[in-house]
C-alpha positions as protocol buffer text, in pm:
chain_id: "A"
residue {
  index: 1
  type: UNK
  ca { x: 1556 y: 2442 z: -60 }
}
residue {
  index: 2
  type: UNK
  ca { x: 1654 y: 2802 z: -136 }
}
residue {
  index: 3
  type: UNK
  ca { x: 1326 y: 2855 z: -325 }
}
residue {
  index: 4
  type: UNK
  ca { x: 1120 y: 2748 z: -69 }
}
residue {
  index: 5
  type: UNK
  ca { x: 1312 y: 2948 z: 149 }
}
residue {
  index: 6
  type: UNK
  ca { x: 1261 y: 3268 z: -20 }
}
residue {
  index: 7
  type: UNK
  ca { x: 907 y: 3174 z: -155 }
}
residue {
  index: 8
  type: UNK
  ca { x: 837 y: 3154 z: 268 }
}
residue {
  index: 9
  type: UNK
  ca { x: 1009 y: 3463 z: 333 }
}
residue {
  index: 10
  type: UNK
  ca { x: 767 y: 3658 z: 26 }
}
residue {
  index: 11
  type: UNK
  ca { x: 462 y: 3508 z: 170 }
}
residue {
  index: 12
  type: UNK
  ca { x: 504 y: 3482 z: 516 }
}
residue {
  index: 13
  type: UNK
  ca { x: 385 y: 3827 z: 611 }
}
residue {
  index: 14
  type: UNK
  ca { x: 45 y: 3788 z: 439 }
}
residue {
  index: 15
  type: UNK
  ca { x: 9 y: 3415 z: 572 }
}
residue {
  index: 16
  type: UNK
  ca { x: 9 y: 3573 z: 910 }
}
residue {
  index: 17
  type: UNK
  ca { x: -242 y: 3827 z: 845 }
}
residue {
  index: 18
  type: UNK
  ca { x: -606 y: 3747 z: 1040 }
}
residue {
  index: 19
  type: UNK
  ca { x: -882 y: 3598 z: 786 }
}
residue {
  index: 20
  type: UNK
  ca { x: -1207 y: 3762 z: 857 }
}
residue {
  index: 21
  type: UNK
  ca { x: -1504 y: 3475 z: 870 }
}
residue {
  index: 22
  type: UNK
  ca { x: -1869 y: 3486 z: 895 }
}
residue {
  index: 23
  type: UNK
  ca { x: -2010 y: 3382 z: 1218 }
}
residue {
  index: 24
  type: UNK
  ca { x: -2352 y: 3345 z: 1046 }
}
residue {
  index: 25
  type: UNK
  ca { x: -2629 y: 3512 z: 1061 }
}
residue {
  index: 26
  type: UNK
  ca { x: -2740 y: 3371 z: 1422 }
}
residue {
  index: 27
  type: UNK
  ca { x: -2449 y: 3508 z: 1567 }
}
residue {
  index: 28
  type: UNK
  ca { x: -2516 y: 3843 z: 1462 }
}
residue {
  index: 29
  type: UNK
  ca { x: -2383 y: 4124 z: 1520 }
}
residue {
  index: 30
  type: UNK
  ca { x: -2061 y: 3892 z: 1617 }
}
residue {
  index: 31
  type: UNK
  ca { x: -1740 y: 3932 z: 1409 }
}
residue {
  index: 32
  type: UNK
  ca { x: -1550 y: 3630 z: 1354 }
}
residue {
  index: 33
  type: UNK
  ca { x: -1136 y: 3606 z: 1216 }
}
residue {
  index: 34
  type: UNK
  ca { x: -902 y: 3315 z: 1198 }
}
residue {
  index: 35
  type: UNK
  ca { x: -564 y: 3378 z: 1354 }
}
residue {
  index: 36
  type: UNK
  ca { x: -265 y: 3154 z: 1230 }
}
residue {
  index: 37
  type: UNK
  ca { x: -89 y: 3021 z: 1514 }
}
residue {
  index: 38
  type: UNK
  ca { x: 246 y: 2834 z: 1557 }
}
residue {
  index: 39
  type: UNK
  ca { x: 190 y: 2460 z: 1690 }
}
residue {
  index: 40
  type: UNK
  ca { x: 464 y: 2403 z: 1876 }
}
residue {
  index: 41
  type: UNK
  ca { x: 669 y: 2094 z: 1848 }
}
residue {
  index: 42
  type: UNK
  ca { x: 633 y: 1915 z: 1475 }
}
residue {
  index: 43
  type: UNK
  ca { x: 865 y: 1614 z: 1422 }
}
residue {
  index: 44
  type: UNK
  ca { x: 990 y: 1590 z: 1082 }
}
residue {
  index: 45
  type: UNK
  ca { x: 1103 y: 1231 z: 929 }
}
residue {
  index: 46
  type: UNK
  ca { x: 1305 y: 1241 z: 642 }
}
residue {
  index: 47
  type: UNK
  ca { x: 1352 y: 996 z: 368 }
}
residue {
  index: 48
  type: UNK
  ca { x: 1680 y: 896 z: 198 }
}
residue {
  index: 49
  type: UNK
  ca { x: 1599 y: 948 z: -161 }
}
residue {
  index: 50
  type: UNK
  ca { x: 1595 y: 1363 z: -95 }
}
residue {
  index: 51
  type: UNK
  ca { x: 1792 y: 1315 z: 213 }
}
residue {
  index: 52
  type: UNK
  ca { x: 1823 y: 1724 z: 187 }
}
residue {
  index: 53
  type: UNK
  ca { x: 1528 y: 1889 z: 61 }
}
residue {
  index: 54
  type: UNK
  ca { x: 1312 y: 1619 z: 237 }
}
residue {
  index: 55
  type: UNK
  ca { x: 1456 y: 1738 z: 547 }
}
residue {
  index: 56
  type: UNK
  ca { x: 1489 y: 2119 z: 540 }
}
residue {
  index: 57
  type: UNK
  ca { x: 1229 y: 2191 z: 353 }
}
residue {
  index: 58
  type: UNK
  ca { x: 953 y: 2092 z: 623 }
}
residue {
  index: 59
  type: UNK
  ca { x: 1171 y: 2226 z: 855 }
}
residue {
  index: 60
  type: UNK
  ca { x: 1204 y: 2542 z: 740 }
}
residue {
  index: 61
  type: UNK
  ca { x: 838 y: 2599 z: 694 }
}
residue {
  index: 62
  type: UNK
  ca { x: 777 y: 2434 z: 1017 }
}
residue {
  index: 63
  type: UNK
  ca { x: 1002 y: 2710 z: 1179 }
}
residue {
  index: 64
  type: UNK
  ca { x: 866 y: 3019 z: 941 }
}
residue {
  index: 65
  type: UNK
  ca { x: 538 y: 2877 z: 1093 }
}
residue {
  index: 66
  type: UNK
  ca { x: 678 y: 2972 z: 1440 }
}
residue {
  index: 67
  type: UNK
  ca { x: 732 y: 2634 z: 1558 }
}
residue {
  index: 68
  type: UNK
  ca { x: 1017 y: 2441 z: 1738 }
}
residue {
  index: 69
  type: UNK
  ca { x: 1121 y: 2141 z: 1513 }
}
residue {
  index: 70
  type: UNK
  ca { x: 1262 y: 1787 z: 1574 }
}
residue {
  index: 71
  type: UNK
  ca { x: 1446 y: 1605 z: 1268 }
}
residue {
  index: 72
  type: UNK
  ca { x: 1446 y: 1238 z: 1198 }
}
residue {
  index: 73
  type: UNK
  ca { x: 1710 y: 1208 z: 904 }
}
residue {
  index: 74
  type: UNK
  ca { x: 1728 y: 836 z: 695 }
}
residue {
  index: 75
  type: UNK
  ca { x: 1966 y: 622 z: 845 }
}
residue {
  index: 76
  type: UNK
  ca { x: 2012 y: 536 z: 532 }
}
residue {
  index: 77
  type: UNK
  ca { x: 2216 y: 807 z: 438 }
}
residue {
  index: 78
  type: UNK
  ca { x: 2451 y: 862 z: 744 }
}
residue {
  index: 79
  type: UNK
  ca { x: 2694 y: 1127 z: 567 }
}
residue {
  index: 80
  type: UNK
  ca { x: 2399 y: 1375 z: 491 }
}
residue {
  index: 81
  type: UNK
  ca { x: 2232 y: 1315 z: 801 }
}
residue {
  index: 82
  type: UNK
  ca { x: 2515 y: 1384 z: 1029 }
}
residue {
  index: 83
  type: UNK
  ca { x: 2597 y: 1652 z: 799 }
}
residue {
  index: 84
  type: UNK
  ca { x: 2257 y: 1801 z: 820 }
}
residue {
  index: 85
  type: UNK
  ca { x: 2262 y: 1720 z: 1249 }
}
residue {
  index: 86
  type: UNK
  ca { x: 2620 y: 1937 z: 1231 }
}
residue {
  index: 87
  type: UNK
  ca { x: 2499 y: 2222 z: 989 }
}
residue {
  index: 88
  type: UNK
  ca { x: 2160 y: 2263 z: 1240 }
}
residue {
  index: 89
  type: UNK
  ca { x: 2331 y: 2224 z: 1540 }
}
residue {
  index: 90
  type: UNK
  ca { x: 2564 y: 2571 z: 1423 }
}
residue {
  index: 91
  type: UNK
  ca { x: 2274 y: 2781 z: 1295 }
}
residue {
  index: 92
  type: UNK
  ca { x: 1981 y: 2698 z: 1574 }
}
residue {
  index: 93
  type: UNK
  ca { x: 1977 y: 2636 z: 1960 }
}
residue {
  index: 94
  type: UNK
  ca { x: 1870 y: 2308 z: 2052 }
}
residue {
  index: 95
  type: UNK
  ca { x: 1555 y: 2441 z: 2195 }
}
residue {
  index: 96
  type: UNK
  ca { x: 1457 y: 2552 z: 1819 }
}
residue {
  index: 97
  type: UNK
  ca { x: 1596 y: 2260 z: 1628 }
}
residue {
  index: 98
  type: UNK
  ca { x: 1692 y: 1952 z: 1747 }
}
residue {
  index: 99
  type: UNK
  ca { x: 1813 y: 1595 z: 1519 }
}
residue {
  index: 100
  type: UNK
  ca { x: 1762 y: 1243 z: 1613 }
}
residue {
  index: 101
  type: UNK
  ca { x: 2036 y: 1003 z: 1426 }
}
residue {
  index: 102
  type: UNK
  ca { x: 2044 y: 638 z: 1446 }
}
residue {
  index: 103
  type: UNK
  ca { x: 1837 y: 316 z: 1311 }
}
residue {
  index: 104
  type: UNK
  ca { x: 1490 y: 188 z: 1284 }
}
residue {
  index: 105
  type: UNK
  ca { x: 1444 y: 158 z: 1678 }
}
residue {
  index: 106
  type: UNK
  ca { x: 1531 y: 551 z: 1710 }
}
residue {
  index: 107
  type: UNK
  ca { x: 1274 y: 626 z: 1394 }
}
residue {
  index: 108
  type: UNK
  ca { x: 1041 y: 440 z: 1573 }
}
residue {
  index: 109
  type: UNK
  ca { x: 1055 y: 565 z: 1921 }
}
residue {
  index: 110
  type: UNK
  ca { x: 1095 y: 904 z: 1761 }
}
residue {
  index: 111
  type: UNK
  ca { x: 766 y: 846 z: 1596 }
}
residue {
  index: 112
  type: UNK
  ca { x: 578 y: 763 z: 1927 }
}
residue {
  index: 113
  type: UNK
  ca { x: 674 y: 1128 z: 2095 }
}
residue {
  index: 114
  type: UNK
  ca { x: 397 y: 1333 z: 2136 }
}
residue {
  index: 115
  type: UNK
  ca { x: 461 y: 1565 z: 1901 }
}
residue {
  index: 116
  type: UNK
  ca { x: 192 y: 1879 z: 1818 }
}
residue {
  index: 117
  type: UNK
  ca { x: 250 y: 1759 z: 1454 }
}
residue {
  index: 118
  type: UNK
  ca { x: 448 y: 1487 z: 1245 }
}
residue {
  index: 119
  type: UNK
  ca { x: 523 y: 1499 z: 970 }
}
residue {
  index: 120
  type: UNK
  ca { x: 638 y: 1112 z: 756 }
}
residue {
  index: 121
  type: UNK
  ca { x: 798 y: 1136 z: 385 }
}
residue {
  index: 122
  type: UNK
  ca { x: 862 y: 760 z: 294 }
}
residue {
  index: 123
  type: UNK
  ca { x: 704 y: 438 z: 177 }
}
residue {
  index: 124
  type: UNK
  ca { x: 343 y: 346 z: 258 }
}
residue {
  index: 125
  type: UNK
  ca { x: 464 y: 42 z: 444 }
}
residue {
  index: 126
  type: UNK
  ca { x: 655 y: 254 z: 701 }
}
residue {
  index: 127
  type: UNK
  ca { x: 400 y: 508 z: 709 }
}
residue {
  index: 128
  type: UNK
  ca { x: 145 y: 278 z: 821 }
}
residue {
  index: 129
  type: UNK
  ca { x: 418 y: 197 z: 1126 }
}
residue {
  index: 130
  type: UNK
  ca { x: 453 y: 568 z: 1173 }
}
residue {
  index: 131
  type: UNK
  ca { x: 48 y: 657 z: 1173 }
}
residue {
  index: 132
  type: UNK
  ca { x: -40 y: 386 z: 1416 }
}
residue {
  index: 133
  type: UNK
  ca { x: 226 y: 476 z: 1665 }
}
residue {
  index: 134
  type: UNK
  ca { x: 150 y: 856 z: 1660 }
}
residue {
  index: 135
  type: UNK
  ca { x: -241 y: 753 z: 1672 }
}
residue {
  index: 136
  type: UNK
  ca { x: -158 y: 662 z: 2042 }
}
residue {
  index: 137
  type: UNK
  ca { x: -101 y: 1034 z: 2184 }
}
residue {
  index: 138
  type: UNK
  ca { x: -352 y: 1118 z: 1925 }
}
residue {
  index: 139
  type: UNK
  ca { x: -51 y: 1331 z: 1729 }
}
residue {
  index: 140
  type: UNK
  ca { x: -209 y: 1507 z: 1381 }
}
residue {
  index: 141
  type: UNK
  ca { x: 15 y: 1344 z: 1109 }
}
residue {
  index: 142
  type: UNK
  ca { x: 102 y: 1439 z: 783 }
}
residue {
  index: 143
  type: UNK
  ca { x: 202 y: 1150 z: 571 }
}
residue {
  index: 144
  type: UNK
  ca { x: 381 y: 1173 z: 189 }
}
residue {
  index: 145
  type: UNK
  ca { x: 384 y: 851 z: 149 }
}
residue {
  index: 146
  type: UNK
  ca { x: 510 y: 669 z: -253 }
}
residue {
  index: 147
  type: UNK
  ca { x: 338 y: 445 z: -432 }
}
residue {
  index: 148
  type: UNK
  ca { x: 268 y: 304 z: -739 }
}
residue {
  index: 149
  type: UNK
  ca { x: 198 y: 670 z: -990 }
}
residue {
  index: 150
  type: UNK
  ca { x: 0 y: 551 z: -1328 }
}
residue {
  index: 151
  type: UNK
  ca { x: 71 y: 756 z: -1673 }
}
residue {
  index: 152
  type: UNK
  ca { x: -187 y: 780 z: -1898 }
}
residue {
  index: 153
  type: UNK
  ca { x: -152 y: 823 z: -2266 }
}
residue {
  index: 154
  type: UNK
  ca { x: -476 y: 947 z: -2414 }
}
residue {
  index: 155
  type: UNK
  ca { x: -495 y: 859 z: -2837 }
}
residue {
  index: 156
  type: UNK
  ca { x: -403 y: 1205 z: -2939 }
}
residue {
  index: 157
  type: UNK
  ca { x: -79 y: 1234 z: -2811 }
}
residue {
  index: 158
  type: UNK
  ca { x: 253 y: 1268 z: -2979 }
}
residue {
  index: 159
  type: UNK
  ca { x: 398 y: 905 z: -2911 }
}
residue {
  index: 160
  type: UNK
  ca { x: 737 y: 984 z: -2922 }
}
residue {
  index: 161
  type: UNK
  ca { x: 684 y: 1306 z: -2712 }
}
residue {
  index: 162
  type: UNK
  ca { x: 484 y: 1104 z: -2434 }
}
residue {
  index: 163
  type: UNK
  ca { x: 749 y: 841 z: -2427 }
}
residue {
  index: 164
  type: UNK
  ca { x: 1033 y: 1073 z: -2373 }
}
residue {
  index: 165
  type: UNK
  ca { x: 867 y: 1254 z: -2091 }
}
residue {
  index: 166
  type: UNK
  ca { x: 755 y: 906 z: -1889 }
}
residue {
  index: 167
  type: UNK
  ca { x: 1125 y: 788 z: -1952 }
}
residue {
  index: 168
  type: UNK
  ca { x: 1233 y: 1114 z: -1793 }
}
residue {
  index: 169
  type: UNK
  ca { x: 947 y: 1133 z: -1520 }
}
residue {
  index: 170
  type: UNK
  ca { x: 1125 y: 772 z: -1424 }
}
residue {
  index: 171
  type: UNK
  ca { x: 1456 y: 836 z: -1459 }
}
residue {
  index: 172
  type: UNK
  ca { x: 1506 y: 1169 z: -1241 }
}
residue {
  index: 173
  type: UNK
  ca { x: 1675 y: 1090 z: -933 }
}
residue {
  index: 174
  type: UNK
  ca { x: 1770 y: 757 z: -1053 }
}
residue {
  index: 175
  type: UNK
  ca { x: 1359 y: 687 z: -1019 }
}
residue {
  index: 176
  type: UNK
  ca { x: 1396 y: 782 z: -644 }
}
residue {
  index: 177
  type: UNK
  ca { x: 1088 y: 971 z: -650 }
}
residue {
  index: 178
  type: UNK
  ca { x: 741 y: 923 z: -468 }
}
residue {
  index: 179
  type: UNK
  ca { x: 584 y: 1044 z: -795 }
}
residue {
  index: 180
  type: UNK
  ca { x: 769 y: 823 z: -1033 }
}
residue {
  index: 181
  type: UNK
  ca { x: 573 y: 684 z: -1358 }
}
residue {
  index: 182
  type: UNK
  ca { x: 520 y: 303 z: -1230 }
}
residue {
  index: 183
  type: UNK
  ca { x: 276 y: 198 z: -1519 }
}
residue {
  index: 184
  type: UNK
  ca { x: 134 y: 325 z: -1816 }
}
residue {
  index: 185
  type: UNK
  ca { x: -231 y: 308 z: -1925 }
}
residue {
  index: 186
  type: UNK
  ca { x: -315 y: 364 z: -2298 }
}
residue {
  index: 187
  type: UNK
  ca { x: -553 y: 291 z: -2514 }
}
């Protein structure tokens, strides 16, 4: 979190800057620029496997983006989540950040808001839920969704090497990850 933090605050200044763009040559002699502006409201649902990063992460460049910011933590993990609800609640006004706790009804009528942006980290099953509801106030979504990540072994690998590293790709965060070896392919 405290990379992204600090990669954000390097970056931020030159992210802003105007892009100049070609209006073509029928719009001559017409200058054209793209201006980065804040959105407004993005909703941010957070999974329970990275209960923490998950969360502040998006939320942090959701806010470096100049935007107000609405958390969903995991019910699943209720100590981080109201830990995360306290730790906001002291370092931002409510109009800045706000966190929604509670169960499956709350995720979902959090997910029908009509939020300027939503972003879903979480299982493809659940993200299907989540894209259909925000499809109904038409909200741009941004889904990370798991799913089944393939490993392929070409024939001139190192065996052993290859092995170690897919037994380590599955075993970091107890598998817990979107990007998780499920399968191998070799020849």
């Amino acid at each position: 979190v405290l990379k992204a933090i600090d990669q954000l605050l390097g970056n931020l200044k030159s992210w802003m800057r105007p892009q100049s763009r070609s209006p073509g040559w029928l719009m001559l002699p017409a200058r054209a620029e793209v201006r980065p502006m804040p959105l407004g409201v993005v909703g941010v649902m957070a999974p329970w496997n990275y209960p923490v990063n998950l969360a502040l992460i998006p939320l942090a460049t959701a806010i470096a983006a100049g935007n107000s910011v609405y958390l969903k933590p995991s019910e699943h993990t209720p100590q981080a989540s109201a830990f995360l609800a306290d730790l906001l609640r002291e370092v931002f006004p409510d109009t800045q950040v706000a966190v929604a706790l509670g169960g499956p009804e709350v995720s979902a009528a959090f997910a029908a808001l009509p939020f300027d942006h939503l972003l879903f980290t979480g299982s493809t099953a659940v993200g299907r839920k989540v894209a259909q509801v925000a499809a109904a106030n038409l909200t741009p979504t941004t889904l990370e969704l798991g799913g089944k990540s393939p490993c392929i072994v070409s024939t001139d690998c190192d065996l052993k090497e290859a092995a170690l590293k897919i037994a380590h790709g599955k075993l970091v965060n107890a598998g817990q990850t979107c990007i998780a070896p499920d399968y191998v392919l070799l020849p």
